[in-house]
Amino acid sequence: MFRTKSIEQSIRDTEEPEHGLKKSLSALDLMVFGVGVIIGTGIFVLTGQVAKETAGPATAIAFVVAGVVCGLAALCYAEFASTVPVAGSAYTFSYASLGELVAWIIGWDLVLEFALGTAVVAVGWSGYIRSLLDNAGWNLPDVLSGTDVAEGFGFDILAFALVLVLTVILVIGMKLSARVTSVVVAIKVGVVLMVIIAGLFFMKAENFKPFIPPAEKQEAGGGWDAPLVQLMFGYEPTNFGVMGIFTAASIVFFAFIGFDVVATAAEETKLPQRDMPRGILGSLVICTVLYVAVSIVVTGMQHYSELSVSAPLADAFKATGHPFYAGLISFGAAVGLTTVCMILLLGQTRVFFAMSRDGLLPRFFSKTHPRFHTPYRPTILLGVLIAVIAGFTSIEELATLVNIGTLFAFVVVALGVLVLRRTRPDLPRAFRTPLVPLLPVVSVAASVWLMLNLPVETWLRFGVWMVLGVVIYFVYGRSHSRMARENR
């Protein structure tokens, strides 16, 4: 169960003609992927919501805190991705350091994270497109718009179609995916920059007072909706004040989710030892700067107590008499979610492909397309399944599973850096995580703390999924593993 797969063997697997992926990505492509998947509705919605309810103008500091937590994990990812340039991200890294069972668990976790994340984002994209269509006077029937899914029969035709189109793009090739992403990210970042620049002219100094509002106790909660940390330690999270900044950081952290997907493309990068650290860290820095700028603009345009929760940035422009920018924000959000959806789907197919190549899932899915050199079989399978899930299921309440899955992966990668430094100090490392073991330990502690702030029901659902994964491993994966066959 704890046998490890050597780095050398992992790299040799990528050289097999039928099971290797085409190397076509540069550092710029990776940064574009990172920015494309990180910037979604969070920058247009979450900033104002947290400012109104949790941190006030100090939301900008909360974004910095969350960015630092992600930065700690990013440094660990950068070392692994440059040392083990193989598809699979945290799954591959843990296989090389912590053993097969841990690798299976983290791979199973990532399958849930990326699949559910893709479906949730597709449903969100559909909502924005329907809003834009409604403004143009075109209305979809309720039965095809997904609005009846929660109450009865309904089908979200837009979410379904989006996932299928993105599946075709990913099958055709990574370079095409990178080009599509580059165009869409350029539009998305352009919209964000226009909003920031325009908002600077409508800011008022008095809206920043007080910058850190007085602390308020959150309303008492309990049961399955309560954060696990509250039930375990009696900790009472606060809104506003200095501690409110950290409470806000645990919320806005989820706006950063996605940079780890960049690591799944390590095998398809031309110079992974140099470009993976640049892609991971560069995309994180760019997004942190944009998030901080947007939070400053939105709290400067309108007093935090008057911000709306559903569309704070758009409504702030309406309040200043500039509805044009509100429409521009909706357009930017809709365009932005397209790349988020595609890159999450990309990440999932690469993890699935890597697990299949190792025999933990059927080897049928590990063959690449003879012309495009992409893992077309898992891409088509997962694309169709996720399209159906997005079309038929109301899954907003399950979105927090994406968050706990990401944080769990952060913990495993940080521990993996510590283990591999001790077991394989001889490995050539193009990028080295600084301050080892201190930095990985701090990364683990920060990730665990944010996990403890998630509701108990999220932990229960996550636990059920993990137990199911362990059962599948012992029934199938353990005996079909390539490592098991080679050791017989």
XYZ file of C-alpha atoms in Angstrom:
488
model
C 0.000 0.000 0.000
C 2.875 2.376 0.642
C 5.124 1.392 -2.254
C 6.425 4.457 -4.061
C 6.969 4.974 -7.754
C 10.419 6.295 -8.554
C 10.839 9.645 -10.281
C 12.864 7.939 -12.985
C 10.066 5.436 -13.704
C 7.484 8.214 -13.830
C 9.529 10.093 -16.409
C 10.131 6.914 -18.464
C 6.363 6.401 -18.658
C 6.000 9.743 -20.416
C 8.353 8.564 -23.176
C 6.121 5.686 -24.295
C 4.632 6.639 -27.717
C 1.109 5.471 -26.913
C 1.036 6.853 -23.369
C 2.991 10.117 -23.621
C 1.586 13.610 -24.020
C 2.799 16.183 -26.536
C 5.024 18.961 -25.125
C 3.728 22.287 -26.444
C 3.323 24.720 -23.540
C 5.533 27.639 -22.496
C 5.748 29.618 -19.243
C 3.403 32.224 -20.745
C 0.870 29.510 -21.639
C 0.992 28.241 -18.056
C 0.492 31.722 -16.583
C -2.450 32.248 -18.920
C -3.929 28.932 -17.773
C -3.423 29.944 -14.138
C -5.007 33.372 -14.523
C -7.753 31.817 -16.650
C -8.813 29.342 -13.993
C -8.358 31.538 -10.899
C -10.269 34.626 -12.033
C -13.950 33.771 -12.149
C -17.060 35.081 -10.448
C -15.091 35.556 -7.225
C -13.545 38.809 -8.381
C -16.963 40.210 -9.374
C -19.073 38.882 -6.486
C -17.037 37.663 -3.523
C -15.120 40.909 -2.988
C -18.182 43.022 -2.208
C -19.959 40.272 -0.293
C -17.057 39.794 2.119
C -16.560 43.558 2.460
C -20.209 44.053 3.463
C -20.517 41.118 5.858
C -17.076 40.279 7.228
C -14.159 42.703 6.831
C -15.201 46.086 5.408
C -12.502 47.940 3.450
C -9.924 45.622 5.097
C -11.031 42.983 2.586
C -7.929 44.041 0.647
C -5.804 42.764 3.555
C -7.832 39.528 3.640
C -6.967 38.931 -0.023
C -3.289 39.444 0.795
C -3.525 36.927 3.675
C -5.281 34.379 1.448
C -2.719 34.996 -1.283
C 0.103 34.287 1.169
C -1.531 30.995 2.235
C -1.854 29.983 -1.420
C 1.701 31.181 -2.029
C 3.020 28.767 0.611
C 1.305 25.876 -1.174
C 2.413 27.234 -4.566
C 6.086 27.106 -3.540
C 5.675 23.419 -2.655
C 3.854 22.730 -5.936
C 6.602 24.525 -7.850
C 9.322 22.279 -6.413
C 7.403 19.104 -7.186
C 6.277 20.169 -10.666
C 9.838 21.058 -11.702
C 11.306 17.880 -10.161
C 8.585 15.475 -11.340
C 7.361 16.908 -14.697
C 4.627 14.298 -15.133
C 0.850 14.644 -15.596
C -1.258 14.217 -12.479
C -0.240 17.072 -10.174
C -0.613 16.169 -6.478
C -1.459 12.541 -7.372
C 1.868 11.999 -9.138
C 3.800 13.910 -6.474
C 2.365 11.828 -3.631
C 2.994 8.562 -5.537
C 6.682 9.467 -5.637
C 6.903 10.438 -1.982
C 4.119 9.100 0.248
C 3.124 5.831 -1.427
C 0.453 4.243 -3.601
C -2.498 4.328 -1.184
C -1.968 8.007 -0.398
C -1.567 8.690 -4.141
C -4.850 6.919 -4.868
C -6.645 8.873 -2.131
C -5.388 12.222 -3.408
C -6.134 11.233 -7.023
C -9.666 10.220 -6.042
C -9.977 13.521 -4.200
C -8.840 15.504 -7.266
C -11.313 13.655 -9.513
C -14.115 14.874 -7.240
C -12.670 18.385 -6.940
C -12.223 19.017 -10.656
C -15.392 17.230 -11.815
C -17.675 18.976 -9.358
C -15.884 22.267 -9.909
C -16.374 22.020 -13.687
C -20.082 21.285 -13.308
C -20.658 24.082 -10.790
C -18.820 26.614 -12.958
C -20.759 25.509 -16.053
C -24.043 26.092 -14.204
C -22.795 29.530 -13.097
C -21.773 30.382 -16.676
C -25.214 29.376 -17.869
C -26.790 31.824 -15.411
C -24.724 34.739 -16.725
C -25.514 33.878 -20.360
C -29.235 33.636 -19.591
C -29.031 37.065 -17.951
C -27.377 38.550 -21.036
C -29.954 36.858 -23.302
C -32.792 38.197 -21.153
C -31.399 41.725 -21.509
C -31.441 41.222 -25.288
C -35.065 40.037 -25.176
C -34.327 36.328 -25.811
C -35.728 33.989 -23.193
C -35.075 30.263 -22.941
C -37.960 28.021 -21.808
C -37.741 27.218 -18.090
C -37.464 23.513 -18.832
C -34.227 24.150 -20.821
C -32.735 26.853 -18.639
C -32.062 24.782 -15.536
C -34.370 26.921 -13.394
C -36.683 23.963 -12.716
C -33.906 21.502 -11.811
C -34.169 22.033 -8.072
C -37.976 21.772 -8.072
C -38.586 18.999 -10.605
C -37.617 18.024 -14.122
C -35.371 20.479 -15.919
C -32.353 20.543 -18.179
C -29.695 23.252 -18.357
C -28.999 23.144 -22.091
C -26.391 25.937 -21.953
C -24.252 24.285 -19.253
C -24.510 20.932 -21.056
C -23.465 22.447 -24.397
C -20.548 24.402 -22.887
C -18.932 21.297 -21.382
C -19.315 19.345 -24.641
C -17.739 22.137 -26.726
C -14.811 22.442 -24.310
C -14.389 18.658 -24.406
C -13.945 18.801 -28.193
C -11.368 21.601 -27.855
C -9.358 19.599 -25.302
C -9.415 16.479 -27.503
C -8.091 18.407 -30.516
C -5.013 19.572 -28.658
C -3.359 21.502 -25.864
C -1.996 24.195 -28.167
C -5.492 24.978 -29.427
C -6.690 24.989 -25.820
C -3.892 27.417 -24.944
C -4.787 29.722 -27.843
C -8.485 29.752 -26.971
C -7.603 30.381 -23.335
C -5.206 33.210 -24.263
C -7.886 35.056 -26.226
C -10.542 34.618 -23.538
C -8.164 35.542 -20.688
C -7.082 38.675 -22.571
C -10.745 39.739 -22.810
C -11.400 38.863 -19.177
C -8.351 40.682 -17.778
C -9.107 43.622 -20.082
C -12.595 43.898 -18.566
C -11.175 43.696 -15.031
C -8.590 46.406 -15.749
C -11.238 48.663 -17.329
C -13.419 48.231 -14.240
C -10.495 49.057 -11.927
C -9.428 52.125 -13.911
C -12.997 53.420 -14.289
C -13.730 52.795 -10.613
C -10.753 54.915 -9.532
C -12.606 58.028 -10.738
C -15.640 57.298 -8.538
C -13.863 56.522 -5.266
C -14.392 58.645 -2.158
C -11.999 58.771 0.797
C -14.830 58.785 3.376
C -15.939 55.308 2.187
C -12.743 53.828 3.649
C -13.647 54.983 7.187
C -13.298 52.954 9.296
C -10.828 50.845 7.317
C -11.090 48.057 9.932
C -14.635 48.253 11.366
C -15.232 47.348 15.056
C -15.472 43.611 15.747
C -18.880 41.918 15.921
C -19.652 38.377 17.038
C -21.176 36.202 14.350
C -24.679 34.921 14.960
C -24.591 31.701 16.951
C -24.862 28.657 14.749
C -24.906 24.936 15.311
C -25.642 21.576 13.804
C -24.346 20.395 10.449
C -24.016 23.925 9.061
C -21.602 25.030 11.780
C -17.848 25.184 11.073
C -16.027 22.136 12.430
C -13.658 24.369 14.424
C -16.634 25.801 16.327
C -17.823 22.364 17.423
C -14.309 21.123 18.248
C -12.886 24.075 20.178
C -15.836 26.353 20.894
C -14.177 28.997 18.716
C -16.535 31.815 17.792
C -15.634 33.462 14.466
C -16.045 37.235 14.367
C -17.086 39.689 11.679
C -14.986 42.809 11.266
C -12.126 43.757 13.570
C -8.663 42.240 13.200
C -9.947 38.656 13.569
C -12.613 39.427 10.987
C -9.815 39.872 8.454
C -8.743 36.267 9.023
C -12.355 35.075 8.904
C -12.655 36.906 5.585
C -9.397 35.329 4.402
C -10.881 31.862 4.944
C -13.743 32.886 2.649
C -11.885 34.735 -0.098
C -9.278 31.962 -0.184
C -11.685 30.051 -2.386
C -11.433 32.771 -5.022
C -7.826 31.588 -5.536
C -8.712 27.939 -6.105
C -7.327 26.698 -9.390
C -3.655 27.631 -9.515
C -2.801 24.032 -8.608
C -4.409 22.943 -11.897
C -1.367 24.418 -13.663
C 0.720 21.581 -12.195
C -1.395 18.988 -14.020
C 0.075 20.243 -17.324
C 3.718 19.623 -16.299
C 4.145 16.757 -18.778
C 2.957 18.940 -21.664
C 5.388 21.782 -20.886
C 8.441 22.263 -23.103
C 10.843 23.195 -20.277
C 9.018 22.170 -17.072
C 12.031 22.590 -14.785
C 12.143 26.300 -15.638
C 8.604 27.135 -16.710
C 6.423 25.347 -14.119
C 7.581 27.514 -11.164
C 7.161 30.630 -13.313
C 3.679 29.607 -14.421
C 2.417 28.663 -10.949
C 3.888 31.577 -8.999
C 3.383 34.147 -11.779
C -0.345 33.443 -12.167
C -0.834 33.601 -8.392
C 0.922 36.985 -8.084
C -1.071 38.481 -11.002
C -4.402 37.341 -9.560
C -3.570 38.550 -6.046
C -2.770 42.038 -7.368
C -6.029 42.141 -9.370
C -8.097 40.918 -6.405
C -6.617 43.526 -4.054
C -7.176 46.296 -6.621
C -10.816 45.310 -7.201
C -11.530 45.124 -3.451
C -10.068 48.624 -2.949
C -12.124 50.018 -5.838
C -15.449 48.497 -4.769
C -15.130 49.652 -1.124
C -13.971 53.088 -2.310
C -16.915 53.565 -4.678
C -19.608 52.679 -2.145
C -19.530 52.385 1.652
C -19.137 48.739 2.627
C -22.394 48.778 4.623
C -24.353 49.723 1.477
C -22.877 47.134 -0.900
C -25.199 44.525 -2.383
C -24.425 40.843 -1.895
C -25.539 39.342 -5.218
C -23.672 41.670 -7.612
C -21.768 44.223 -5.523
C -19.362 45.513 -8.153
C -22.014 45.924 -10.835
C -24.424 47.564 -8.387
C -21.699 49.920 -7.153
C -21.393 51.288 -10.690
C -25.182 51.563 -10.943
C -25.200 53.512 -7.672
C -22.743 56.008 -9.174
C -24.926 56.392 -12.278
C -22.902 54.249 -14.709
C -24.968 51.165 -15.627
C -22.841 50.541 -18.743
C -20.074 49.127 -16.580
C -22.554 46.804 -14.852
C -23.279 45.166 -18.216
C -19.571 45.042 -18.952
C -18.971 43.209 -15.670
C -21.634 40.598 -16.502
C -20.004 40.079 -19.898
C -16.543 39.728 -18.305
C -17.843 37.207 -15.774
C -19.514 35.103 -18.486
C -16.385 35.117 -20.646
C -14.169 34.402 -17.649
C -16.105 31.342 -16.550
C -15.509 29.737 -19.947
C -11.787 29.357 -19.258
C -12.373 28.322 -15.641
C -14.564 25.474 -16.836
C -12.130 24.348 -19.542
C -9.043 24.336 -17.337
C -10.798 22.450 -14.525
C -11.854 19.845 -17.089
C -8.269 19.764 -18.369
C -6.950 19.129 -14.855
C -9.365 16.302 -14.201
C -8.625 14.452 -17.420
C -4.867 14.627 -16.753
C -5.224 13.190 -13.254
C -7.523 10.438 -14.564
C -5.027 9.730 -17.375
C -2.097 9.475 -14.960
C -3.984 7.085 -12.655
C -4.932 4.951 -15.653
C -1.335 4.838 -16.893
C -0.305 3.531 -13.471
C -2.959 0.799 -13.619
C -5.004 2.122 -10.704
C -7.797 2.747 -13.212
C -8.343 0.677 -16.402
C -5.393 1.032 -18.808
C -7.886 1.526 -21.637
C -7.984 5.221 -20.696
C -4.210 5.768 -20.836
C -3.755 5.693 -24.626
C -3.305 9.019 -26.367
C -4.840 10.052 -29.681
C -2.596 8.982 -32.626
C -2.868 12.431 -34.243
C -3.490 14.948 -31.470
C -1.465 13.177 -28.718
C -4.103 14.019 -26.112
C -5.782 11.633 -23.628
C -8.943 11.582 -25.704
C -10.638 8.595 -24.070
C -10.856 9.959 -20.510
C -11.532 13.441 -21.920
C -14.590 12.226 -23.841
C -15.833 10.020 -20.985
C -15.484 12.665 -18.303
C -16.679 15.475 -20.572
C -19.949 13.680 -21.335
C -20.501 12.690 -17.679
C -19.862 16.215 -16.395
C -22.056 17.694 -19.132
C -24.921 15.455 -17.978
C -24.312 16.355 -14.310
C -24.278 20.079 -15.162
C -27.433 19.706 -17.246
C -29.584 17.689 -14.858
C -28.371 18.411 -11.350
C -28.711 21.326 -8.974
C -25.357 21.048 -7.186
C -24.656 24.484 -5.720
C -24.863 23.048 -2.191
C -22.020 20.652 -3.009
C -19.630 23.381 -4.150
C -17.833 23.432 -0.793
C -16.549 19.927 -1.601
C -14.338 21.616 -4.193
C -12.824 23.731 -1.429
C -12.067 20.919 1.007
C -10.654 18.808 -1.816
C -8.249 21.566 -2.829
C -7.059 22.173 0.734
C -6.537 18.452 1.258
C -4.332 18.389 -1.843
C -2.334 21.340 -0.462
C -1.648 19.383 2.747
C -0.477 16.277 0.896
C 1.851 18.214 -1.437
C 3.477 20.099 1.444
C 4.051 16.824 3.333
C 5.371 15.262 0.127
C 8.061 17.939 -0.172
C 9.281 17.117 3.337
C 9.338 13.361 2.674
C 11.059 13.594 -0.723
C 13.722 15.944 0.631
C 14.613 13.250 3.175
C 14.247 10.121 0.994
C 15.696 11.506 -2.257
C 18.074 14.368 -1.434
C 20.057 13.459 -4.582
C 17.304 14.488 -7.016
C 18.133 17.489 -9.232
C 15.722 20.256 -8.223
C 15.438 23.158 -10.664
C 13.350 24.983 -8.058
C 13.697 24.468 -4.308
C 11.040 25.452 -1.796
C 12.733 27.887 0.618
C 12.905 27.490 4.409
C 12.294 23.725 4.484
C 10.952 22.279 6.792
C 9.427 25.486 8.220
C 7.544 26.666 5.131
C 5.835 23.326 4.308
C 4.828 22.919 7.976
C 3.297 26.404 8.006
C 1.543 25.587 4.716
C 0.016 22.439 6.255
C -1.117 24.356 9.354
C -2.698 27.153 7.296
C -4.548 24.717 5.019
C -5.823 22.631 7.947
C -7.076 25.778 9.674
C -9.098 26.784 6.614
C -10.446 23.224 6.335
C -11.638 23.412 9.940
C -13.639 26.528 9.050
C -15.763 24.502 6.610
C -19.179 23.123 7.695
C -19.487 19.717 9.338
C -21.751 18.484 6.526
C -18.961 19.176 4.026
C -16.606 17.001 6.063
C -19.193 14.205 6.153
C -19.730 14.263 2.381
C -15.996 14.361 1.817
C -15.531 11.411 4.181
C -18.147 9.324 2.332
C -16.403 9.998 -1.007
C -13.009 9.046 0.473
C -14.352 5.798 1.973
C -15.823 4.874 -1.423
C -12.436 5.570 -3.007
C -10.574 3.355 -0.543
C -13.019 0.487 -1.237
C -12.422 0.811 -5.007
C -8.654 0.823 -4.426
C -8.710 -2.457 -2.518
C -11.200 -4.074 -4.909
C -9.464 -3.017 -8.150
C -6.530 -0.630 -7.959
C -4.248 -2.505 -5.563
C -4.166 -5.695 -7.652
C -4.102 -4.015 -11.095
C -1.428 -1.457 -10.254
C 1.631 -1.537 -12.558
C 3.795 -1.436 -9.451
C 2.038 -4.559 -8.157
C 2.577 -6.434 -11.443
C 6.232 -5.444 -11.621
C 6.849 -6.624 -8.050
C 5.317 -10.081 -8.594
